[in-house]
């Protein structure tokens, strides 16, 4: 069965990321001989970046809704609105 919808998009994204990695590093993840700790450190750094991107998106949604991103109240008295 061929992926469709969001799954198909994710598969295309994975293939594109693989090609980007091959172009940048000259190897695939499977052929890269980093230690397990190095792989985990890379993953940790990526997760930190993802958390920042997620929090920024939440703040934008809250701001557009007139909500404070700290306490979620509309027009609160947190530092953010001072």
Short mmCIF file of N, CA and C in Angstrom, two decimals:
data_model
loop_
_atom_site.label_atom_id
_atom_site.label_comp_id
_atom_site.label_asym_id
_atom_site.label_seq_id
_atom_site.Cartn_x
_atom_site.Cartn_y
_atom_site.Cartn_z
N UNK A 1 0.84 -1.18 0.00
CA UNK A 1 0.00 0.00 0.00
C UNK A 1 0.89 1.25 0.00
N UNK A 2 0.60 2.17 -0.86
CA UNK A 2 1.37 3.39 -0.98
C UNK A 2 0.82 4.44 -0.01
N UNK A 3 1.71 5.15 0.71
CA UNK A 3 1.25 6.18 1.63
C UNK A 3 0.47 7.27 0.91
N UNK A 4 -0.54 7.79 1.60
CA UNK A 4 -1.32 8.90 1.07
C UNK A 4 -1.46 9.96 2.15
N UNK A 5 -1.95 11.11 1.79
CA UNK A 5 -2.22 12.17 2.75
C UNK A 5 -0.96 12.63 3.48
N UNK A 6 -1.13 12.88 4.76
CA UNK A 6 -0.03 13.38 5.59
C UNK A 6 1.14 12.40 5.59
N UNK A 7 0.84 11.10 5.64
CA UNK A 7 1.91 10.10 5.65
C UNK A 7 2.77 10.22 4.39
N UNK A 8 2.15 10.45 3.25
CA UNK A 8 2.90 10.60 2.00
C UNK A 8 3.79 11.84 2.05
N UNK A 9 3.27 12.91 2.63
CA UNK A 9 4.06 14.13 2.77
C UNK A 9 5.27 13.88 3.66
N UNK A 10 5.05 13.17 4.77
CA UNK A 10 6.16 12.86 5.69
C UNK A 10 7.21 12.00 4.97
N UNK A 11 6.77 11.02 4.19
CA UNK A 11 7.71 10.18 3.45
C UNK A 11 8.54 11.02 2.48
N UNK A 12 7.92 11.94 1.78
CA UNK A 12 8.64 12.83 0.85
C UNK A 12 9.64 13.70 1.63
N UNK A 13 9.19 14.21 2.78
CA UNK A 13 10.08 15.04 3.60
C UNK A 13 11.30 14.25 4.07
N UNK A 14 11.09 13.00 4.46
CA UNK A 14 12.20 12.15 4.91
C UNK A 14 13.19 11.94 3.77
N UNK A 15 12.68 11.65 2.58
CA UNK A 15 13.55 11.44 1.42
C UNK A 15 14.34 12.71 1.10
N UNK A 16 13.68 13.86 1.20
CA UNK A 16 14.36 15.13 0.93
C UNK A 16 15.43 15.41 1.98
N UNK A 17 15.13 15.12 3.26
CA UNK A 17 16.12 15.31 4.32
C UNK A 17 17.31 14.39 4.14
N UNK A 18 17.03 13.15 3.70
CA UNK A 18 18.13 12.22 3.46
C UNK A 18 19.05 12.77 2.38
N UNK A 19 18.48 13.27 1.29
CA UNK A 19 19.30 13.81 0.20
C UNK A 19 20.09 15.02 0.67
N UNK A 20 19.47 15.87 1.47
CA UNK A 20 20.16 17.03 2.03
C UNK A 20 21.35 16.59 2.87
N UNK A 21 21.14 15.56 3.71
CA UNK A 21 22.22 15.04 4.54
C UNK A 21 23.35 14.44 3.72
N UNK A 22 23.00 13.71 2.69
CA UNK A 22 24.02 13.12 1.80
C UNK A 22 24.83 14.23 1.14
N UNK A 23 24.13 15.27 0.66
CA UNK A 23 24.82 16.39 0.02
C UNK A 23 25.72 17.13 1.01
N UNK A 24 25.25 17.30 2.24
CA UNK A 24 25.99 18.07 3.24
C UNK A 24 27.12 17.28 3.87
N UNK A 25 26.84 16.00 4.22
CA UNK A 25 27.81 15.20 4.98
C UNK A 25 28.47 14.08 4.17
N UNK A 26 27.95 13.83 2.98
CA UNK A 26 28.55 12.80 2.13
C UNK A 26 28.24 11.38 2.56
N UNK A 27 27.26 11.20 3.43
CA UNK A 27 26.91 9.87 3.92
C UNK A 27 25.46 9.84 4.39
N UNK A 28 24.94 8.64 4.56
CA UNK A 28 23.61 8.48 5.14
C UNK A 28 23.75 8.26 6.64
N UNK A 29 22.65 8.35 7.34
CA UNK A 29 22.66 8.08 8.78
C UNK A 29 23.12 6.65 9.03
N UNK A 30 22.67 5.71 8.23
CA UNK A 30 23.04 4.31 8.41
C UNK A 30 24.55 4.09 8.30
N UNK A 31 25.19 4.88 7.45
CA UNK A 31 26.62 4.71 7.22
C UNK A 31 27.49 5.61 8.10
N UNK A 32 26.88 6.43 8.93
CA UNK A 32 27.62 7.34 9.79
C UNK A 32 28.04 6.61 11.05
N UNK A 33 29.29 6.71 11.42
CA UNK A 33 29.80 5.93 12.54
C UNK A 33 29.91 6.71 13.85
N UNK A 34 28.98 7.63 14.09
CA UNK A 34 28.96 8.33 15.38
C UNK A 34 28.68 7.33 16.50
N UNK A 35 29.13 7.67 17.70
CA UNK A 35 28.84 6.81 18.84
C UNK A 35 27.38 6.99 19.23
N UNK A 36 26.87 6.06 20.02
CA UNK A 36 25.49 6.17 20.50
C UNK A 36 25.29 7.47 21.26
N UNK A 37 26.27 7.85 22.08
CA UNK A 37 26.16 9.09 22.83
C UNK A 37 26.09 10.29 21.89
N UNK A 38 26.90 10.29 20.85
CA UNK A 38 26.86 11.40 19.88
C UNK A 38 25.50 11.48 19.19
N UNK A 39 24.93 10.32 18.84
CA UNK A 39 23.59 10.31 18.23
C UNK A 39 22.57 10.89 19.20
N UNK A 40 22.66 10.49 20.46
CA UNK A 40 21.71 10.99 21.45
C UNK A 40 21.89 12.49 21.69
N UNK A 41 23.13 12.96 21.65
CA UNK A 41 23.36 14.39 21.81
C UNK A 41 22.75 15.17 20.64
N UNK A 42 22.91 14.66 19.43
CA UNK A 42 22.28 15.30 18.26
C UNK A 42 20.76 15.33 18.43
N UNK A 43 20.19 14.22 18.86
CA UNK A 43 18.74 14.16 19.06
C UNK A 43 18.31 15.16 20.13
N UNK A 44 19.03 15.22 21.23
CA UNK A 44 18.71 16.15 22.31
C UNK A 44 18.71 17.59 21.81
N UNK A 45 19.73 17.95 21.03
CA UNK A 45 19.81 19.31 20.48
C UNK A 45 18.63 19.60 19.55
N UNK A 46 18.25 18.62 18.73
CA UNK A 46 17.10 18.79 17.84
C UNK A 46 15.81 18.95 18.64
N UNK A 47 15.68 18.20 19.73
CA UNK A 47 14.48 18.31 20.57
C UNK A 47 14.42 19.66 21.26
N UNK A 48 15.55 20.19 21.68
CA UNK A 48 15.56 21.53 22.26
C UNK A 48 15.10 22.55 21.24
N UNK A 49 15.61 22.45 20.02
CA UNK A 49 15.17 23.35 18.95
C UNK A 49 13.66 23.22 18.72
N UNK A 50 13.17 21.98 18.69
CA UNK A 50 11.74 21.75 18.47
C UNK A 50 10.90 22.38 19.58
N UNK A 51 11.38 22.30 20.83
CA UNK A 51 10.65 22.89 21.94
C UNK A 51 10.57 24.41 21.78
N UNK A 52 11.66 25.03 21.34
CA UNK A 52 11.67 26.47 21.13
C UNK A 52 10.70 26.84 20.02
N UNK A 53 10.71 26.10 18.90
CA UNK A 53 9.81 26.38 17.80
C UNK A 53 8.35 26.22 18.23
N UNK A 54 8.07 25.19 19.00
CA UNK A 54 6.72 24.93 19.48
C UNK A 54 6.25 26.05 20.40
N UNK A 55 7.10 26.46 21.34
CA UNK A 55 6.72 27.51 22.28
C UNK A 55 6.49 28.82 21.57
N UNK A 56 7.31 29.10 20.56
CA UNK A 56 7.15 30.32 19.79
C UNK A 56 5.81 30.31 19.05
N UNK A 57 5.43 29.18 18.48
CA UNK A 57 4.16 29.05 17.78
C UNK A 57 2.99 29.22 18.75
N UNK A 58 3.11 28.64 19.94
CA UNK A 58 2.06 28.80 20.96
C UNK A 58 1.92 30.27 21.33
N UNK A 59 3.04 30.96 21.52
CA UNK A 59 3.00 32.38 21.87
C UNK A 59 2.31 33.19 20.78
N UNK A 60 2.58 32.85 19.52
CA UNK A 60 1.94 33.57 18.41
C UNK A 60 0.43 33.33 18.40
N UNK A 61 0.03 32.08 18.60
CA UNK A 61 -1.41 31.77 18.65
C UNK A 61 -2.06 32.52 19.80
N UNK A 62 -1.42 32.51 20.97
CA UNK A 62 -1.96 33.22 22.13
C UNK A 62 -2.06 34.71 21.87
N UNK A 63 -1.01 35.29 21.28
CA UNK A 63 -1.02 36.73 21.00
C UNK A 63 -2.14 37.08 20.03
N UNK A 64 -2.35 36.25 19.02
CA UNK A 64 -3.42 36.51 18.06
C UNK A 64 -4.81 36.37 18.69
N UNK A 65 -4.89 35.57 19.75
CA UNK A 65 -6.16 35.40 20.44
C UNK A 65 -6.31 36.38 21.60
N UNK A 66 -5.28 37.22 21.81
CA UNK A 66 -5.31 38.16 22.92
C UNK A 66 -5.08 37.51 24.26
N UNK A 67 -4.42 36.34 24.25
CA UNK A 67 -4.16 35.62 25.50
C UNK A 67 -2.71 35.79 25.90
N UNK A 68 -2.48 35.80 27.19
CA UNK A 68 -1.13 35.81 27.74
C UNK A 68 -0.56 34.41 27.58
N UNK A 69 0.65 34.30 27.06
CA UNK A 69 1.23 32.97 26.87
C UNK A 69 1.71 32.36 28.19
N UNK A 70 1.75 33.15 29.27
CA UNK A 70 2.15 32.60 30.56
C UNK A 70 0.97 32.01 31.33
N UNK A 71 -0.07 32.82 31.51
CA UNK A 71 -1.17 32.37 32.36
C UNK A 71 -2.42 32.02 31.56
N UNK A 72 -2.40 32.26 30.26
CA UNK A 72 -3.49 31.95 29.33
C UNK A 72 -4.74 32.80 29.52
N UNK A 73 -4.66 33.81 30.38
CA UNK A 73 -5.81 34.69 30.55
C UNK A 73 -5.80 35.76 29.48
N UNK A 74 -6.96 36.25 29.13
CA UNK A 74 -7.06 37.34 28.17
C UNK A 74 -6.75 38.65 28.89
N UNK A 75 -5.79 39.40 28.34
CA UNK A 75 -5.38 40.69 28.89
C UNK A 75 -5.10 40.62 30.39
N UNK A 76 -4.14 39.79 30.73
CA UNK A 76 -3.77 39.60 32.13
C UNK A 76 -2.87 40.72 32.61
N UNK A 77 -2.37 40.58 33.81
CA UNK A 77 -1.47 41.58 34.36
C UNK A 77 -0.05 41.04 34.52
N UNK A 78 0.30 40.00 33.79
CA UNK A 78 1.67 39.48 33.79
C UNK A 78 2.62 40.51 33.21
N UNK A 79 3.90 40.30 33.43
CA UNK A 79 4.94 41.19 32.88
C UNK A 79 4.80 41.32 31.36
N UNK A 80 4.34 40.27 30.72
CA UNK A 80 4.29 40.25 29.26
C UNK A 80 3.46 41.39 28.68
N UNK A 81 2.44 41.84 29.42
CA UNK A 81 1.58 42.90 28.93
C UNK A 81 1.91 44.25 29.55
N UNK A 82 2.96 44.31 30.36
CA UNK A 82 3.33 45.59 30.98
C UNK A 82 4.18 46.41 30.07
#
